[in-house]
Structure formats: structure tokens, C-alpha cells
mmCIF file of C-alpha atoms in Angstrom:
data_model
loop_
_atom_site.group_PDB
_atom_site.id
_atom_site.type_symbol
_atom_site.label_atom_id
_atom_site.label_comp_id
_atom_site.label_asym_id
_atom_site.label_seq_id
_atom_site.Cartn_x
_atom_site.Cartn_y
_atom_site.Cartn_z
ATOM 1 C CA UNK R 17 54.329 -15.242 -0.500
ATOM 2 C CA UNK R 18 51.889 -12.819 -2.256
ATOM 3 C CA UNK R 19 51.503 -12.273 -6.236
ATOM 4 C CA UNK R 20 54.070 -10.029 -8.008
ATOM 5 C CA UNK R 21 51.222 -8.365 -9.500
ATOM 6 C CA UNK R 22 50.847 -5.955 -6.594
ATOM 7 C CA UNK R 23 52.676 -2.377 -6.356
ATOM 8 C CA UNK R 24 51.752 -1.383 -2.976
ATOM 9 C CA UNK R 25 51.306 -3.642 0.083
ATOM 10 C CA UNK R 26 49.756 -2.298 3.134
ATOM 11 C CA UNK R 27 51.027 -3.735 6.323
ATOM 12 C CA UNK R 28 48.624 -4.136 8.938
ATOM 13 C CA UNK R 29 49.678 -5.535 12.889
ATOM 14 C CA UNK R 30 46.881 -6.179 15.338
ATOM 15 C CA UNK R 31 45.959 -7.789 18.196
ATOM 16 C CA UNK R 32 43.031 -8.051 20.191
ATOM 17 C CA UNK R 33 41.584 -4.552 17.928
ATOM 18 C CA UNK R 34 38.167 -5.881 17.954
ATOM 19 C CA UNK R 35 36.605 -3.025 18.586
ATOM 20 C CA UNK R 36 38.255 -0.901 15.869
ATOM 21 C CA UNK R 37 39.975 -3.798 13.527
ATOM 22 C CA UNK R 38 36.391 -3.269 11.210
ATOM 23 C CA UNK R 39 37.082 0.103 10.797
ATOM 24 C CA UNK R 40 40.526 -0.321 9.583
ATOM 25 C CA UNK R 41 39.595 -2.701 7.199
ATOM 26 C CA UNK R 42 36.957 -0.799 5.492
ATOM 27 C CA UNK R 43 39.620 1.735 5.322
ATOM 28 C CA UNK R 44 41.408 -0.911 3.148
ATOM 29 C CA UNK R 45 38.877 -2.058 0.476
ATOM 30 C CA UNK R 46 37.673 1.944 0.040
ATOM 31 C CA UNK R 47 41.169 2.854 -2.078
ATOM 32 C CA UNK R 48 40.731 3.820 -5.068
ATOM 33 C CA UNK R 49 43.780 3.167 -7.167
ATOM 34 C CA UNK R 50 45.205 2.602 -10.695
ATOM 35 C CA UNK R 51 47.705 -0.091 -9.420
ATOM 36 C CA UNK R 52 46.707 -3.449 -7.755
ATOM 37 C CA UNK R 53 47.546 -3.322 -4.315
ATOM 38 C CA UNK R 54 47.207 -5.501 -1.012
ATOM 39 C CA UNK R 55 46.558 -5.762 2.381
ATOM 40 C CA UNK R 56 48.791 -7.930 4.740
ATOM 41 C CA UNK R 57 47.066 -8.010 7.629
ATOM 42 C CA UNK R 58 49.022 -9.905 10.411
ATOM 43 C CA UNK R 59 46.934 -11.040 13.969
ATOM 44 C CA UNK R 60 49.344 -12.064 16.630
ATOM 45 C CA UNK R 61 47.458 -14.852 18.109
ATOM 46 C CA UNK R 62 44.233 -12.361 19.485
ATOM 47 C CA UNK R 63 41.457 -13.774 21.501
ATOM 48 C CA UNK R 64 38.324 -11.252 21.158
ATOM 49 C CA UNK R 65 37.207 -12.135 17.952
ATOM 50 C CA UNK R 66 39.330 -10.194 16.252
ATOM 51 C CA UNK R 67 40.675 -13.103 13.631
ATOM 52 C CA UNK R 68 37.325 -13.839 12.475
ATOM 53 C CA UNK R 69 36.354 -10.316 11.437
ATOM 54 C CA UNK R 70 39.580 -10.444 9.488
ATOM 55 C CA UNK R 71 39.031 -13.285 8.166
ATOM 56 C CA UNK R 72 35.334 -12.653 6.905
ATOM 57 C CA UNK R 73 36.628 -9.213 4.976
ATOM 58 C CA UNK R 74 39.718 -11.877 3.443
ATOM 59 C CA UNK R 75 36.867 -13.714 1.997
ATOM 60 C CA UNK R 76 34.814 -10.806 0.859
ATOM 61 C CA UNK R 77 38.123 -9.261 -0.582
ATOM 62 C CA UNK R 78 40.435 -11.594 -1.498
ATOM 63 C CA UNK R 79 42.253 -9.770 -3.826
ATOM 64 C CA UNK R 80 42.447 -7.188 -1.447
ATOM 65 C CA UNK R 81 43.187 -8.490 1.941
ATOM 66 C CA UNK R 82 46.267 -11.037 2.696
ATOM 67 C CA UNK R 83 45.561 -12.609 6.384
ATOM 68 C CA UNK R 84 48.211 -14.224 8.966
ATOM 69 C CA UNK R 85 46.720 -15.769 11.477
ATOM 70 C CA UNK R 86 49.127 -16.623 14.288
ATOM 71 C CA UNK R 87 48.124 -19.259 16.469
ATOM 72 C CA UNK R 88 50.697 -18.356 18.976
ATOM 73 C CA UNK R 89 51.353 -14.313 20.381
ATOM 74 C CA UNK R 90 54.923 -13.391 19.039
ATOM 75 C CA UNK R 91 55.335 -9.923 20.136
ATOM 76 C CA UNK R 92 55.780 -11.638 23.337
ATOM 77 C CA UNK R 93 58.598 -13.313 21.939
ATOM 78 C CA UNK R 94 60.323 -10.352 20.611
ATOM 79 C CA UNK R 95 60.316 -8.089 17.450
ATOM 80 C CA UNK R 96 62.189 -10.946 15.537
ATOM 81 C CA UNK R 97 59.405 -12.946 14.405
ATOM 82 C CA UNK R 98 56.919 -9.762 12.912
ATOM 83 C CA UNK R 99 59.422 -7.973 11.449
ATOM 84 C CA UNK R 100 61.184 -11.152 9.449
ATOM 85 C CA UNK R 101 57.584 -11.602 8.036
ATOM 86 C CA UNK R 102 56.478 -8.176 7.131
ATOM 87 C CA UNK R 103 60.000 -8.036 5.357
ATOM 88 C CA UNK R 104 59.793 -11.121 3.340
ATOM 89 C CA UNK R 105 56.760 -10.020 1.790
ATOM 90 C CA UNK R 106 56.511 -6.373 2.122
ATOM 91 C CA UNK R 107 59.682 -6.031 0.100
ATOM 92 C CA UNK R 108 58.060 -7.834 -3.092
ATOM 93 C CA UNK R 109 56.151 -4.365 -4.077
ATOM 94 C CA UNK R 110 57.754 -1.266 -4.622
ATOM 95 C CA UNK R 111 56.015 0.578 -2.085
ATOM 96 C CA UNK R 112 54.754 -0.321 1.102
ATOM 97 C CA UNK R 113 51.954 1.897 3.704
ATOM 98 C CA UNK R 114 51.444 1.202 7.311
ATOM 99 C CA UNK R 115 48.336 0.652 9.500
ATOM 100 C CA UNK R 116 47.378 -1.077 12.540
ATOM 101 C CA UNK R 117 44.811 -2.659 13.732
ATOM 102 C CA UNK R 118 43.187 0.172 15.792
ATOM 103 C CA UNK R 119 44.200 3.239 13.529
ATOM 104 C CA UNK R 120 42.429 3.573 10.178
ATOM 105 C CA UNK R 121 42.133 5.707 6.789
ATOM 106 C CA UNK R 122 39.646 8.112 6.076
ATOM 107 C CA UNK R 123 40.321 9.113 2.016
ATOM 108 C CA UNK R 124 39.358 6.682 -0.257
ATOM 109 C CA UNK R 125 42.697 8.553 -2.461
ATOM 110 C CA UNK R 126 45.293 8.571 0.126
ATOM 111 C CA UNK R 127 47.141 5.898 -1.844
ATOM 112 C CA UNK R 128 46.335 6.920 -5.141
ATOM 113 C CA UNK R 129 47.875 10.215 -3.871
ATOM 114 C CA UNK R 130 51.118 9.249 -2.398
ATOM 115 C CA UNK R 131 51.803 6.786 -5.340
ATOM 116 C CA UNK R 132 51.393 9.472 -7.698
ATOM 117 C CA UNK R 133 53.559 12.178 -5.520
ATOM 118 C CA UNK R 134 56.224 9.112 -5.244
ATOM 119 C CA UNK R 135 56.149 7.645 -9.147
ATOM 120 C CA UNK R 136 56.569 11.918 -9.963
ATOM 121 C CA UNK R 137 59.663 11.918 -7.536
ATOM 122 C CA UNK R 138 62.346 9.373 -8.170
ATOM 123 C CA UNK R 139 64.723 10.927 -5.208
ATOM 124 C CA UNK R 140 62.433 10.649 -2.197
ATOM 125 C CA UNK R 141 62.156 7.625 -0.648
ATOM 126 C CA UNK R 142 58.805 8.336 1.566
ATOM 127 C CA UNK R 143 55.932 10.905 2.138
ATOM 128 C CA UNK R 144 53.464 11.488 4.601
ATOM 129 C CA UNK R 145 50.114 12.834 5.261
ATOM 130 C CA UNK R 146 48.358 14.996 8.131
ATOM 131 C CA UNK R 147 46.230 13.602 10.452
ATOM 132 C CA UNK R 148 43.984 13.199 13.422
ATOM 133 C CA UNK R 149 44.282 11.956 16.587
ATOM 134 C CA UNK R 150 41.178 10.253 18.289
ATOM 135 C CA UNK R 151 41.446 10.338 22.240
ATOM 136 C CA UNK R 152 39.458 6.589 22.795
ATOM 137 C CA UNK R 153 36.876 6.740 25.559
ATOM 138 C CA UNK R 154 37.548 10.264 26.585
ATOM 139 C CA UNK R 155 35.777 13.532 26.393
ATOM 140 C CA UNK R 156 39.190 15.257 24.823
ATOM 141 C CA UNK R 157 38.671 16.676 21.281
ATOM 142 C CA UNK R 158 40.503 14.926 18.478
ATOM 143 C CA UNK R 159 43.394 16.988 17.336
ATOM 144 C CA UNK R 160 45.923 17.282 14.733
ATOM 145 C CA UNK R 161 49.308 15.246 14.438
ATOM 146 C CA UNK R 162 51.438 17.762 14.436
ATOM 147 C CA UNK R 163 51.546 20.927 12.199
ATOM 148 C CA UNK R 164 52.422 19.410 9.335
ATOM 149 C CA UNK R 165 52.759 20.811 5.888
ATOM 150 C CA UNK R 166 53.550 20.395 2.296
ATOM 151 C CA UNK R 167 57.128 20.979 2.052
ATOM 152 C CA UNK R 168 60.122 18.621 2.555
ATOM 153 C CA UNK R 169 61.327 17.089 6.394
ATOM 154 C CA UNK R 170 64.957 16.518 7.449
ATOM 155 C CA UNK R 171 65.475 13.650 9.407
ATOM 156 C CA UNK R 172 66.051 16.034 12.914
ATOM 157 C CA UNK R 173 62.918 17.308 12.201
ATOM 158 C CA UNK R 174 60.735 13.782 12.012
ATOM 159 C CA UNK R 175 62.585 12.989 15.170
ATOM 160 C CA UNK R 176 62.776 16.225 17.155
ATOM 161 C CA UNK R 177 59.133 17.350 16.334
ATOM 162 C CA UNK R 178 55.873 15.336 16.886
ATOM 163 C CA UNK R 179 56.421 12.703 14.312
ATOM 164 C CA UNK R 180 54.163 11.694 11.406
ATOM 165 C CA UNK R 181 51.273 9.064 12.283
ATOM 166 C CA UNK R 182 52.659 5.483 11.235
ATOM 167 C CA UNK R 183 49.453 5.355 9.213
ATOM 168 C CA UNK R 184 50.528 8.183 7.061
ATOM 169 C CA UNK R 185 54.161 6.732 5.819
ATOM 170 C CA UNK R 186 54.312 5.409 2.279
ATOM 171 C CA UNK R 187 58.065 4.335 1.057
ATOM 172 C CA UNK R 188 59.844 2.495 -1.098
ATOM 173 C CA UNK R 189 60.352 -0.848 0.215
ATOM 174 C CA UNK R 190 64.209 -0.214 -0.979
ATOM 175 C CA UNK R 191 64.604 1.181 1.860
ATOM 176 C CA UNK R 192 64.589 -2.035 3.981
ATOM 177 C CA UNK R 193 67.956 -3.083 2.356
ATOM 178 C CA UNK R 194 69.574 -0.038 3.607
ATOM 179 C CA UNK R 195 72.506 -0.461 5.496
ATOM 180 C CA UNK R 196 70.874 2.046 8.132
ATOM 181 C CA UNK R 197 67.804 0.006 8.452
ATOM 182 C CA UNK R 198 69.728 -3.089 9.003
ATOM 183 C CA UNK R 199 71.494 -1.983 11.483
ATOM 184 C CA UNK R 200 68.205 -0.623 13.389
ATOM 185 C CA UNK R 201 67.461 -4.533 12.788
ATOM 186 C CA UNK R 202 70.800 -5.557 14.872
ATOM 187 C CA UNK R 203 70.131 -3.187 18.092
ATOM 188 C CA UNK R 204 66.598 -4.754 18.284
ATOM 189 C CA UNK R 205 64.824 -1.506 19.518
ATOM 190 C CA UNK R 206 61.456 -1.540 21.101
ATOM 191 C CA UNK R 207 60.181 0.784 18.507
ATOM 192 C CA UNK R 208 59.997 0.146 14.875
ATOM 193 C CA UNK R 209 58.433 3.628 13.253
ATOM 194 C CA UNK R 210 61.090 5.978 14.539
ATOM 195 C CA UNK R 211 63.776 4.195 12.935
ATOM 196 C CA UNK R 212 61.605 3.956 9.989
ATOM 197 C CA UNK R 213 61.348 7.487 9.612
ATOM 198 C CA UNK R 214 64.629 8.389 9.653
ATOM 199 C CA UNK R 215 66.025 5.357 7.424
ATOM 200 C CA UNK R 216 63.998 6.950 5.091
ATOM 201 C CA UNK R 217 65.571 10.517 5.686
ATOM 202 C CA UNK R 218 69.076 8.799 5.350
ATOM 203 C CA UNK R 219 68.173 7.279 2.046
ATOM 204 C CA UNK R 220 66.482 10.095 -0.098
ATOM 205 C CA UNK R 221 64.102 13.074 0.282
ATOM 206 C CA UNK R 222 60.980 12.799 2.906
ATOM 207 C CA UNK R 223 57.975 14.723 1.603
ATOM 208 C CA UNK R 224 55.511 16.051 3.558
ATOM 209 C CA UNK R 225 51.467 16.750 3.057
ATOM 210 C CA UNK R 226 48.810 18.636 4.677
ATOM 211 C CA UNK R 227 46.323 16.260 3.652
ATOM 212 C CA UNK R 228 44.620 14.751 6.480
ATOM 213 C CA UNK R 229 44.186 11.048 5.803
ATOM 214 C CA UNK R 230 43.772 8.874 9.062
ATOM 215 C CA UNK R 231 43.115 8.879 12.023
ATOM 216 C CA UNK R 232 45.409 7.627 14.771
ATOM 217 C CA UNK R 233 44.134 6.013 17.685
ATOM 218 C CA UNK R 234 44.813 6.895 21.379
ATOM 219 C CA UNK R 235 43.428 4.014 23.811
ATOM 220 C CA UNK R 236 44.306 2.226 26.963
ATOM 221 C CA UNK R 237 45.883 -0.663 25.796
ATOM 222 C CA UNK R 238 47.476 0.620 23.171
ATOM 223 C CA UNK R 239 51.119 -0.007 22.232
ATOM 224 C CA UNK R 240 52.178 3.874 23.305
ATOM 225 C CA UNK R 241 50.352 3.769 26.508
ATOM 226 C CA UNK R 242 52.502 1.243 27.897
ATOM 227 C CA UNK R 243 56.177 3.149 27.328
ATOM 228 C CA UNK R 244 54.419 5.996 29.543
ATOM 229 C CA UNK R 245 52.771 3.852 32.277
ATOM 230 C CA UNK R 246 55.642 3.855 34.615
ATOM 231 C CA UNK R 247 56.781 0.048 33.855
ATOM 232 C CA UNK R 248 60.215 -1.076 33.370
ATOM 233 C CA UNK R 249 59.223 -1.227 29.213
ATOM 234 C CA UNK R 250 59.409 2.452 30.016
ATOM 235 C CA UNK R 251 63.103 2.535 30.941
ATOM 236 C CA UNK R 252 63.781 0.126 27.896
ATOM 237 C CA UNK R 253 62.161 2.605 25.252
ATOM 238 C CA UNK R 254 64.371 5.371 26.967
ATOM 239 C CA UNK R 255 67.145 3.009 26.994
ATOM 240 C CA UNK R 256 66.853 2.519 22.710
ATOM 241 C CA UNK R 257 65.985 6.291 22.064
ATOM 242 C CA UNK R 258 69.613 6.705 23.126
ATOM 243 C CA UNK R 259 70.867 3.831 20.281
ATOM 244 C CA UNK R 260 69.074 6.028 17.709
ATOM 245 C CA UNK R 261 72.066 8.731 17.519
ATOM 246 C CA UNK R 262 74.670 5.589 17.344
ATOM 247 C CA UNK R 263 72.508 4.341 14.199
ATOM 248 C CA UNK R 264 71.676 7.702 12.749
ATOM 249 C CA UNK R 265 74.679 9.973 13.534
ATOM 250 C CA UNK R 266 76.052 12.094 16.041
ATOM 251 C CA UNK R 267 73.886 15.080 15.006
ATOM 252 C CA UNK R 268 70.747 13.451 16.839
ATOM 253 C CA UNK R 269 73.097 12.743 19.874
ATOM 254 C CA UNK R 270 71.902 15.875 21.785
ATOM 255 C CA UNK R 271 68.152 15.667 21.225
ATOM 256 C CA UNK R 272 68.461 11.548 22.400
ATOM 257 C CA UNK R 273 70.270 12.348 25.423
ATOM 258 C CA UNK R 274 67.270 15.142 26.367
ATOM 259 C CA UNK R 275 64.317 12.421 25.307
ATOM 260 C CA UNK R 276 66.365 8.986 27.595
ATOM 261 C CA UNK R 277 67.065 11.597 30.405
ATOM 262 C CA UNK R 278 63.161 12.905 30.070
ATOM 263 C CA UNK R 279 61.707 9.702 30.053
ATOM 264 C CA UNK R 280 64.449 8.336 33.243
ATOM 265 C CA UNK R 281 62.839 11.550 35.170
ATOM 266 C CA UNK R 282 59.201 10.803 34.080
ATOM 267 C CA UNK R 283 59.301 7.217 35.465
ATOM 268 C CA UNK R 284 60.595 8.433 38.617
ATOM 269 C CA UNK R 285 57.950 10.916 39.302
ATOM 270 C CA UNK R 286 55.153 8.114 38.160
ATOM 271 C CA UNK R 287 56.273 5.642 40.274
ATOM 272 C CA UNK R 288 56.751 7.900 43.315
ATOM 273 C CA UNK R 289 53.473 8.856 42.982
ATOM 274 C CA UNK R 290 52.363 5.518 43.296
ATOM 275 C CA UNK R 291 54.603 5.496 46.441
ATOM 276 C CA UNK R 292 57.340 3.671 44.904
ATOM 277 C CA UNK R 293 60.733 5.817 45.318
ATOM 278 C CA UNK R 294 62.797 3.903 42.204
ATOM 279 C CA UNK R 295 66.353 6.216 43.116
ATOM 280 C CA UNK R 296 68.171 3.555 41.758
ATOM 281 C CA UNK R 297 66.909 4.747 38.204
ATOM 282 C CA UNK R 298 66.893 8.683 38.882
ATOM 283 C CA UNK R 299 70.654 8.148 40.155
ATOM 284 C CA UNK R 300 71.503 6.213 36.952
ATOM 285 C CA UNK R 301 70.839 9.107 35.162
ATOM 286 C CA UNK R 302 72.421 12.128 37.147
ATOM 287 C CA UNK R 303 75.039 10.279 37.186
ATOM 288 C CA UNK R 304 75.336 9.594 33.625
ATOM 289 C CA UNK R 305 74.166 13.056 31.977
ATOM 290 C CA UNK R 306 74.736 15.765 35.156
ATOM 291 C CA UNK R 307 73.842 18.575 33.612
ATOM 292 C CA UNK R 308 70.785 17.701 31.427
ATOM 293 C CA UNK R 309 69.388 15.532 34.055
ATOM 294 C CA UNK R 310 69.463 18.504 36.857
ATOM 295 C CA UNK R 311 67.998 20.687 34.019
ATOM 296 C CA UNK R 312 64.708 18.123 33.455
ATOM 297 C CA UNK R 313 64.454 17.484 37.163
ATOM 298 C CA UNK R 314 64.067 20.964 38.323
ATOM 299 C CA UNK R 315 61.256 21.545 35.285
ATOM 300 C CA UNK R 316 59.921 17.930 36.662
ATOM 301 C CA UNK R 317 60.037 19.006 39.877
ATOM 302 C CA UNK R 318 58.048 21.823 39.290
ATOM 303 C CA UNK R 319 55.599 20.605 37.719
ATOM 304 C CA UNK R 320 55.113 17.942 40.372
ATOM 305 C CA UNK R 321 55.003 20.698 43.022
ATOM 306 C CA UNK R 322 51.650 22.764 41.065
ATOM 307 C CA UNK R 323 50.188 19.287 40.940
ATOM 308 C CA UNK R 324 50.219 18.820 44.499
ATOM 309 C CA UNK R 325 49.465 22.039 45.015
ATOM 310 C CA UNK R 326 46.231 22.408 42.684
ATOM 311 C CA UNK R 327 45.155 18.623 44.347
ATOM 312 C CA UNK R 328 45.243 20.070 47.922
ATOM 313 C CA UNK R 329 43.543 22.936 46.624
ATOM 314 C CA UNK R 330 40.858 21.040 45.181
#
């Protein structure tokens, strides 16, 4: 449990974020609010030295940051666990902001701000800020999330377009007893943020701002990186994008058919570049969406065929 005195709780997943769980935190304790607020940062069992950072800014800040220390990894177990605990105490403030572990803040206002947008605007139920992505350990430039600005987003449009950084969302934690949200909760997707987004979208107004306010973090292990490496988690996160319409409504039917037939194609093409023909996943998918899937390929294909052609070149 945490004290009913807070009005915003930040919740905060990592894992093995040693290298960047510091700078998250100081993103943290910089707000500068009018309202009491807290941190709830959760480590799923991580072995770098990653607890004890958290736990020496818990007892720097202990009105600030709220730790969970598991002793045992439960991601592994499923989404069950993680998600029962950020919603039993998550939905005791009014609002609630998102940040993991390796992504972090950079205004020491970004809460003040979306509070003050959100307290001004009883009929939207969540806003969002611009901001950065950081490519990890490469020479790429950081660039922005999007092109986002300040106007209102439809729900097609969060899920259609590049969507917001997690680390920008701030909503009313209302929105968890939605019935749309619970039944997101039910089809026990691999992905939590999407769904997120467009609960949110189903429930009031989603608000937009040009403000850029974090910094998203693109690394090797990260959570992304491992729906694109090729892996069978890859076919699973294809596999849910296609639940989203049957949550959401039929009129983001079309653009989840395009995404689970993409992603089918795109694991092909990885894994046959490793020199592992999977046709028993390309054939799923011609045979389930003809049309779209012939579409993708040929692109696919394409593309494959300049690769090949620019490494022989080279």
C-alpha cells in the first residue's frame, strides 16, 4: 500500500537497468510539483546491481521513491504478477505516469505540466509529450518520437502512427476500471502500452504536446528489441496485434491485419537470412490474409533483393 496523500504515482519497471536505472531516478526526485507525488519503482528480481542503486535513492527520498524488490523474476512468469501490483497501488492516486528503468525525464515540469493540462480538462482521460529517442551504443543521431503536436489524437491515430513514448503518458488511473482495459487484461497480450493508449482513447479525449520531455531508450536488450529479433516472441506480438481490433473495434481491424501480416513476413525474411527457411509461418499467413500477405511479400521481397544486391556489391 502507499499513503493516500499522493495525487500522482509514477510507475517504474526495471530489470537489470544498471547502467541507466540512475538516470531515471534522478529524473524522479527533479519534479517540481504542487501535489505530493510518488515513485513506485518495481525490480523484477535483477542481478547487476541494479536493486541497490534503487534502494540507496529510496533512502535518500523516501517520500519520493516507493521500492519493490522482487526476489524472484516474474516477467518470466507472465504479465499476471506486474500488472496485479502496479494496479493495486497505481489506482490509489488519480493520475498515474510511466517510466522504465532505462528511459528517463528530462524537465523538471513535465508533471507539473500534464497535471495542470489534465485538472483544466475534466473530459480527457490522458496526454502526452514529445520526445527523443536515444540509439544506445550506436553512432545514429537521437531523433524525435514521432511528429507530434499540440492538438487532440484519435485512437487510429496513436495506433496507426508512431505511438507516443510510454514515458510521456499521464492518465487518470479511472481508466484501469474500464471495461476496455479489462478486457485487454483477459487476452493477456504481450504488450501493455498499446492497449493503454487506446483504453484511454475509448474512455475520453487524448491530448497531445510538443513538449519534449524524455528520452526513450533504444538498446540491445531492451524489451522492443526482442519482438524484432526473429524469435518465436516475435510471432506472439504479431499474434496479439491482431486481438487489438477484437478489444478495440472493428475500425482498427484493417490496420491489425497489415501490422500481424508485416511482422509474419519480417520473421520469415530474418530467419532465412540466418539460413533458417520457417515456411510453415509464411504459409500460415498467405493462407490466412491472401491478398495483404502477397502485397507485403512482394515489398519484402524487394527489399531483400537491393540488400543482396548492395552486399555483393560491396
Amino acid at each position: 500500500m502507499i499513503d493516500n496523500k499522493y495525487v500522482v504515482s509514477i510507475w517504474c519497471i526495471t530489470y537489470n537497468h544498471k547502467p541507466y536505472i540512475r538516470q531515471c531516478l534522478e529524473g524522479f526526485v527533479m519534479q517540481k510539483t504542487n501535489f505530493p507525488f510518488v515513485a513506485i519503482v518495481h525490480d523484477d528480481a535483477s542481478t547487476d546491481g541494479t536493486k541497490e542503486i534503487i534502494m540507496e535513492y529510496a533512502q535518500k527520498y523516501p517520500e519520493i521513491i516507493h521500492p519493490i524488490i522482487q526476489k524472484e523474476n516474474q516477467f518470466s512468469k507472465g504479465f499476471e504478477k506486474p500488472i496485479r501490483i502496479k494496479l493495486d497501488l497505481c489506482k490509489e492516486t488519480k493520475y498515474v505516469a510511466y517510466c522504465e528503468g532505462d528511459d528517463y525525464w528530462t524537465d523538471p515540469f513535465k508533471l507539473q505540466k500534464q497535471f495542470d493540462f489534465m485538472e483544466s480538462h475534466s473530459d480527457y482521460s490522458a496526454c502526452f509529450h514529445q520526445a527523443y529517442i536515444h540509439h544506445e551504443n550506436s553512432d545514429k543521431e537521437d531523433e524525435l518520437c514521432g511528429e507530434f503536436e499540440n492538438r487532440d489524437y484519435t485512437g487510429i491515430e496513436l495506433y496507426t502512427q508512431n505511438p507516443p513514448a510510454t514515458a510521456s503518458f499521464f492518465f487518470r488511473s479511472s481508466v484501469y476500471d474500464s471495461i476496455v482495459y479489462k478486457n485487454f487484461l483477459k487476452e493477456k497480450l504481450i504488450f501493455a502500452d498499446i492497449p493503454l493508449f487506446l483504453s484511454c482513447a475509448h474512455e475520453g479525449k487524448v491530448r497531445g504536446m510538443s513538449d519534449i520531455m524524455s528520452v526513450y531508450r533504444k538498446h540491445p536488450t531492451g524489451l522492443t528489441n526482442t519482438f524484432n529479433s526473429g524469435s518465436k516472441r516475435m510471432l506472439r506480438f504479431a499474434d496479439d496485434r491482431l486481438k487489438i481490433y477484437k478489444i478495440f473495434g472493428e475500425e482498427y481491424k484493417k490496420e491489425c491485419i497489415n501490422v500481424y501480416v508485416i511482422e509474419y513476413i519480417n520473421y520469415f525474411f530474418i530467419n532465412m537470412k540466418r539460413g533458417h527457411l520457417q515456411i510453415n509461418s509464411l504459409l500460415k499467413v498467405i493462407f490466412k490474409y491472401p491478398t495483404t500477405s502477397l502485397k507485403f511479400l512482394y515489398e519484402r521481397w524487394k527489399i531483400h533483393k537491393s540488400q543482396l544486391k548492395a552486399h555483393n556489391f560491396g
